[in-house]
Amino acid sequence: MMNLLYRKNMPELDLHGETKDSARVLVKEFLNDNYKMKNYEIAIVHGIGTGILKKEVHKVLKESKLVQAYGLDNFNSGCTLVRLVEFIDKNAKKCYNTQHNSKGDRV
């Protein structure tokens, strides 16, 4: 899994009760807000259920230039842990970070 541990003071977005479309918007806003505040490790709680929210969250994370890596929490499969990049080269289409891995790869 990821080399990222859940911490009590980690920013967290809880998507319980949200629809797929509203979850997409909330996740994008959450990523942008935390990148601006320099919170590079965050948690997104989507729940287990049928997996619709988890698939949508992972789709948004895979498409985002702000995401360096992500994966399910080892102890709670209803929570995805995310590591954001610390620097984005605005002139390039890819983000350049010394520890950057391709999207979806586990760190």
Short mmCIF file of N, CA and C in Angstrom, two decimals:
data_model
loop_
_atom_site.label_atom_id
_atom_site.label_comp_id
_atom_site.label_asym_id
_atom_site.label_seq_id
_atom_site.Cartn_x
_atom_site.Cartn_y
_atom_site.Cartn_z
N MET A 1 0.84 -1.20 0.00
CA MET A 1 0.00 0.00 0.00
C MET A 1 0.88 1.24 0.00
N MET A 2 0.26 2.35 0.29
CA MET A 2 0.98 3.62 0.30
C MET A 2 1.87 3.74 1.52
N ASN A 3 2.89 4.55 1.39
CA ASN A 3 3.78 4.86 2.48
C ASN A 3 3.23 6.05 3.26
N LEU A 4 1.95 6.10 3.45
CA LEU A 4 1.28 7.22 4.09
C LEU A 4 0.37 6.66 5.17
N LEU A 5 0.49 7.20 6.37
CA LEU A 5 -0.33 6.73 7.48
C LEU A 5 -1.39 7.75 7.83
N TYR A 6 -2.55 7.27 8.22
CA TYR A 6 -3.61 8.16 8.65
C TYR A 6 -3.22 8.79 9.98
N ARG A 7 -3.38 10.10 10.06
CA ARG A 7 -3.07 10.83 11.30
C ARG A 7 -4.32 11.54 11.78
N LYS A 8 -4.41 11.76 13.08
CA LYS A 8 -5.59 12.42 13.64
C LYS A 8 -5.78 13.83 13.11
N ASN A 9 -4.69 14.56 12.88
CA ASN A 9 -4.83 15.95 12.45
C ASN A 9 -4.80 16.10 10.93
N MET A 10 -4.92 15.02 10.20
CA MET A 10 -4.92 15.07 8.75
C MET A 10 -6.26 15.63 8.25
N PRO A 11 -6.23 16.59 7.30
CA PRO A 11 -7.49 17.10 6.75
C PRO A 11 -8.30 15.96 6.11
N GLU A 12 -9.59 16.00 6.33
CA GLU A 12 -10.44 14.88 5.90
C GLU A 12 -11.72 15.40 5.25
N LEU A 13 -12.11 14.76 4.17
CA LEU A 13 -13.37 15.05 3.50
C LEU A 13 -14.26 13.83 3.64
N ASP A 14 -15.45 14.01 4.22
CA ASP A 14 -16.39 12.90 4.41
C ASP A 14 -17.48 13.01 3.35
N LEU A 15 -17.59 12.00 2.50
CA LEU A 15 -18.55 12.01 1.39
C LEU A 15 -19.78 11.15 1.65
N HIS A 16 -19.97 10.68 2.86
CA HIS A 16 -21.15 9.86 3.15
C HIS A 16 -22.42 10.62 2.79
N GLY A 17 -23.32 9.98 2.05
CA GLY A 17 -24.59 10.59 1.69
C GLY A 17 -24.55 11.46 0.45
N GLU A 18 -23.38 11.63 -0.16
CA GLU A 18 -23.27 12.46 -1.37
C GLU A 18 -23.55 11.64 -2.62
N THR A 19 -23.96 12.32 -3.67
CA THR A 19 -24.13 11.67 -4.97
C THR A 19 -22.79 11.64 -5.69
N LYS A 20 -22.74 10.89 -6.77
CA LYS A 20 -21.51 10.78 -7.56
C LYS A 20 -21.07 12.13 -8.10
N ASP A 21 -22.01 12.92 -8.61
CA ASP A 21 -21.68 14.23 -9.19
C ASP A 21 -21.24 15.24 -8.13
N SER A 22 -21.94 15.27 -7.00
CA SER A 22 -21.54 16.21 -5.96
C SER A 22 -20.21 15.81 -5.34
N ALA A 23 -19.93 14.51 -5.25
CA ALA A 23 -18.66 14.03 -4.72
C ALA A 23 -17.51 14.48 -5.62
N ARG A 24 -17.72 14.45 -6.92
CA ARG A 24 -16.69 14.87 -7.88
C ARG A 24 -16.31 16.33 -7.64
N VAL A 25 -17.31 17.18 -7.49
CA VAL A 25 -17.07 18.61 -7.26
C VAL A 25 -16.38 18.83 -5.91
N LEU A 26 -16.86 18.16 -4.87
CA LEU A 26 -16.30 18.33 -3.53
C LEU A 26 -14.84 17.87 -3.47
N VAL A 27 -14.52 16.77 -4.14
CA VAL A 27 -13.14 16.27 -4.13
C VAL A 27 -12.21 17.26 -4.84
N LYS A 28 -12.64 17.78 -5.99
CA LYS A 28 -11.81 18.75 -6.72
C LYS A 28 -11.55 19.99 -5.87
N GLU A 29 -12.59 20.50 -5.22
CA GLU A 29 -12.43 21.69 -4.36
C GLU A 29 -11.53 21.38 -3.16
N PHE A 30 -11.68 20.19 -2.58
CA PHE A 30 -10.87 19.78 -1.44
C PHE A 30 -9.40 19.68 -1.82
N LEU A 31 -9.11 19.12 -2.99
CA LEU A 31 -7.73 19.03 -3.48
C LEU A 31 -7.13 20.42 -3.67
N ASN A 32 -7.87 21.30 -4.34
CA ASN A 32 -7.38 22.66 -4.59
C ASN A 32 -7.14 23.42 -3.29
N ASP A 33 -8.09 23.35 -2.37
CA ASP A 33 -7.97 24.07 -1.10
C ASP A 33 -6.75 23.59 -0.30
N ASN A 34 -6.57 22.28 -0.23
CA ASN A 34 -5.45 21.75 0.55
C ASN A 34 -4.11 21.99 -0.12
N TYR A 35 -4.07 22.03 -1.44
CA TYR A 35 -2.83 22.36 -2.14
C TYR A 35 -2.44 23.81 -1.83
N LYS A 36 -3.43 24.70 -1.85
CA LYS A 36 -3.16 26.11 -1.55
C LYS A 36 -2.69 26.29 -0.11
N MET A 37 -3.24 25.50 0.81
CA MET A 37 -2.87 25.60 2.23
C MET A 37 -1.63 24.78 2.58
N LYS A 38 -1.04 24.13 1.57
CA LYS A 38 0.17 23.33 1.73
C LYS A 38 -0.03 22.14 2.67
N ASN A 39 -1.22 21.56 2.63
CA ASN A 39 -1.50 20.30 3.31
C ASN A 39 -1.29 19.20 2.27
N TYR A 40 -0.15 18.55 2.31
CA TYR A 40 0.19 17.60 1.25
C TYR A 40 -0.26 16.17 1.52
N GLU A 41 -0.78 15.90 2.70
CA GLU A 41 -1.31 14.59 3.02
C GLU A 41 -2.74 14.76 3.52
N ILE A 42 -3.70 14.16 2.80
CA ILE A 42 -5.12 14.31 3.12
C ILE A 42 -5.82 12.96 3.06
N ALA A 43 -7.02 12.92 3.62
CA ALA A 43 -7.83 11.70 3.62
C ALA A 43 -9.21 12.01 3.05
N ILE A 44 -9.73 11.10 2.25
CA ILE A 44 -11.08 11.22 1.71
C ILE A 44 -11.86 9.98 2.13
N VAL A 45 -12.93 10.20 2.90
CA VAL A 45 -13.76 9.10 3.39
C VAL A 45 -14.95 8.96 2.44
N HIS A 46 -15.02 7.82 1.76
CA HIS A 46 -16.10 7.58 0.80
C HIS A 46 -17.01 6.46 1.24
N GLY A 47 -16.61 5.71 2.23
CA GLY A 47 -17.41 4.59 2.70
C GLY A 47 -17.18 3.36 1.84
N ILE A 48 -17.77 2.26 2.25
CA ILE A 48 -17.58 1.00 1.52
C ILE A 48 -18.74 0.79 0.55
N GLY A 49 -19.94 0.63 1.03
CA GLY A 49 -21.15 0.52 0.21
C GLY A 49 -20.98 -0.30 -1.05
N THR A 50 -21.52 0.21 -2.15
CA THR A 50 -21.45 -0.49 -3.44
C THR A 50 -20.20 -0.11 -4.23
N GLY A 51 -19.45 0.86 -3.76
CA GLY A 51 -18.20 1.25 -4.41
C GLY A 51 -18.32 2.35 -5.45
N ILE A 52 -19.52 2.92 -5.60
CA ILE A 52 -19.72 3.97 -6.60
C ILE A 52 -18.91 5.21 -6.26
N LEU A 53 -18.97 5.65 -5.01
CA LEU A 53 -18.22 6.85 -4.60
C LEU A 53 -16.72 6.60 -4.66
N LYS A 54 -16.28 5.42 -4.26
CA LYS A 54 -14.85 5.10 -4.29
C LYS A 54 -14.33 5.17 -5.73
N LYS A 55 -15.07 4.62 -6.67
CA LYS A 55 -14.65 4.65 -8.07
C LYS A 55 -14.58 6.08 -8.59
N GLU A 56 -15.56 6.90 -8.22
CA GLU A 56 -15.57 8.29 -8.67
C GLU A 56 -14.42 9.08 -8.06
N VAL A 57 -14.17 8.87 -6.77
CA VAL A 57 -13.06 9.55 -6.09
C VAL A 57 -11.74 9.17 -6.76
N HIS A 58 -11.53 7.89 -7.01
CA HIS A 58 -10.28 7.44 -7.62
C HIS A 58 -10.14 7.95 -9.05
N LYS A 59 -11.25 8.09 -9.75
CA LYS A 59 -11.22 8.64 -11.10
C LYS A 59 -10.75 10.10 -11.07
N VAL A 60 -11.29 10.89 -10.14
CA VAL A 60 -10.91 12.30 -9.99
C VAL A 60 -9.44 12.40 -9.60
N LEU A 61 -9.00 11.56 -8.68
CA LEU A 61 -7.61 11.59 -8.23
C LEU A 61 -6.65 11.23 -9.35
N LYS A 62 -7.04 10.27 -10.18
CA LYS A 62 -6.18 9.84 -11.29
C LYS A 62 -6.04 10.96 -12.33
N GLU A 63 -7.08 11.75 -12.52
CA GLU A 63 -7.07 12.83 -13.52
C GLU A 63 -6.38 14.10 -13.03
N SER A 64 -6.23 14.27 -11.73
CA SER A 64 -5.74 15.52 -11.16
C SER A 64 -4.22 15.66 -11.24
N LYS A 65 -3.77 16.85 -11.64
CA LYS A 65 -2.34 17.16 -11.66
C LYS A 65 -1.79 17.39 -10.26
N LEU A 66 -2.67 17.61 -9.31
CA LEU A 66 -2.24 17.91 -7.93
C LEU A 66 -1.88 16.66 -7.14
N VAL A 67 -2.28 15.49 -7.64
CA VAL A 67 -2.11 14.24 -6.88
C VAL A 67 -0.82 13.54 -7.28
N GLN A 68 0.01 13.28 -6.27
CA GLN A 68 1.24 12.52 -6.51
C GLN A 68 0.95 11.02 -6.39
N ALA A 69 0.22 10.63 -5.34
CA ALA A 69 -0.09 9.23 -5.11
C ALA A 69 -1.33 9.12 -4.26
N TYR A 70 -2.00 7.97 -4.35
CA TYR A 70 -3.17 7.71 -3.51
C TYR A 70 -3.37 6.21 -3.37
N GLY A 71 -4.09 5.83 -2.33
CA GLY A 71 -4.40 4.43 -2.11
C GLY A 71 -5.34 4.27 -0.94
N LEU A 72 -5.93 3.10 -0.83
CA LEU A 72 -6.84 2.83 0.28
C LEU A 72 -6.06 2.72 1.58
N ASP A 73 -6.67 3.18 2.65
CA ASP A 73 -6.10 3.04 3.99
C ASP A 73 -6.01 1.55 4.31
N ASN A 74 -4.89 1.12 4.87
CA ASN A 74 -4.69 -0.31 5.19
C ASN A 74 -5.71 -0.84 6.20
N PHE A 75 -6.19 0.03 7.07
CA PHE A 75 -7.07 -0.42 8.15
C PHE A 75 -8.53 -0.06 7.91
N ASN A 76 -8.82 0.73 6.88
CA ASN A 76 -10.19 1.15 6.60
C ASN A 76 -10.36 1.28 5.10
N SER A 77 -10.97 0.31 4.47
CA SER A 77 -11.12 0.34 3.01
C SER A 77 -12.16 1.37 2.55
N GLY A 78 -12.80 2.04 3.47
CA GLY A 78 -13.75 3.11 3.14
C GLY A 78 -13.09 4.48 3.13
N CYS A 79 -11.76 4.50 3.20
CA CYS A 79 -11.01 5.76 3.26
C CYS A 79 -9.83 5.69 2.29
N THR A 80 -9.67 6.73 1.48
CA THR A 80 -8.54 6.83 0.56
C THR A 80 -7.59 7.91 1.07
N LEU A 81 -6.31 7.55 1.17
CA LEU A 81 -5.27 8.48 1.59
C LEU A 81 -4.60 9.05 0.34
N VAL A 82 -4.34 10.36 0.37
CA VAL A 82 -3.83 11.05 -0.81
C VAL A 82 -2.59 11.85 -0.44
N ARG A 83 -1.58 11.80 -1.31
CA ARG A 83 -0.41 12.66 -1.18
C ARG A 83 -0.42 13.62 -2.38
N LEU A 84 -0.38 14.91 -2.08
CA LEU A 84 -0.38 15.93 -3.13
C LEU A 84 1.05 16.31 -3.50
N VAL A 85 1.22 16.77 -4.73
CA VAL A 85 2.54 17.23 -5.17
C VAL A 85 2.86 18.54 -4.45
N GLU A 86 4.13 18.84 -4.34
CA GLU A 86 4.54 20.08 -3.70
C GLU A 86 4.83 21.17 -4.71
N PHE A 87 5.02 20.79 -5.97
CA PHE A 87 5.36 21.77 -7.01
C PHE A 87 4.78 21.32 -8.33
N ILE A 88 4.16 22.26 -9.04
CA ILE A 88 3.65 22.00 -10.39
C ILE A 88 4.30 22.98 -11.34
N ASP A 89 4.92 22.47 -12.40
CA ASP A 89 5.49 23.33 -13.43
C ASP A 89 4.33 23.77 -14.33
N LYS A 90 3.97 25.04 -14.25
CA LYS A 90 2.80 25.54 -14.97
C LYS A 90 2.99 25.54 -16.48
N ASN A 91 4.23 25.45 -16.97
CA ASN A 91 4.48 25.44 -18.40
C ASN A 91 4.42 24.04 -19.00
N ALA A 92 4.42 23.04 -18.15
CA ALA A 92 4.41 21.66 -18.63
C ALA A 92 3.05 21.03 -18.36
N LYS A 93 2.78 19.95 -19.08
CA LYS A 93 1.51 19.25 -18.89
C LYS A 93 1.58 18.28 -17.72
N LYS A 94 2.79 17.87 -17.33
CA LYS A 94 2.96 16.94 -16.23
C LYS A 94 3.50 17.68 -15.01
N CYS A 95 3.28 17.11 -13.85
CA CYS A 95 3.86 17.70 -12.66
C CYS A 95 5.25 17.10 -12.46
N TYR A 96 6.14 17.90 -11.97
CA TYR A 96 7.51 17.46 -11.76
C TYR A 96 7.83 17.50 -10.28
N ASN A 97 7.93 16.35 -9.72
CA ASN A 97 8.25 16.20 -8.32
C ASN A 97 9.29 15.09 -8.24
N THR A 98 10.24 15.23 -7.37
CA THR A 98 11.32 14.25 -7.30
C THR A 98 10.82 12.85 -6.99
N GLN A 99 9.67 12.73 -6.33
CA GLN A 99 9.15 11.42 -5.97
C GLN A 99 7.90 11.07 -6.78
N HIS A 100 7.73 11.67 -7.93
CA HIS A 100 6.51 11.48 -8.71
C HIS A 100 6.44 10.09 -9.31
N ASN A 101 5.31 9.46 -9.17
CA ASN A 101 5.03 8.18 -9.82
C ASN A 101 3.84 8.37 -10.73
N SER A 102 3.69 7.50 -11.70
CA SER A 102 2.54 7.60 -12.59
C SER A 102 1.27 7.36 -11.80
N LYS A 103 0.18 7.93 -12.24
CA LYS A 103 -1.09 7.86 -11.52
C LYS A 103 -1.53 6.41 -11.32
N GLY A 104 -1.98 6.14 -10.14
CA GLY A 104 -2.50 4.82 -9.84
C GLY A 104 -1.45 3.87 -9.30
N ASP A 105 -0.17 4.17 -9.51
CA ASP A 105 0.87 3.32 -8.96
C ASP A 105 0.94 3.51 -7.47
N ARG A 106 1.25 2.45 -6.78
CA ARG A 106 1.34 2.54 -5.32
C ARG A 106 2.73 2.96 -4.93
N VAL A 107 2.81 3.85 -3.97
CA VAL A 107 4.10 4.37 -3.53
C VAL A 107 4.58 3.61 -2.33
#
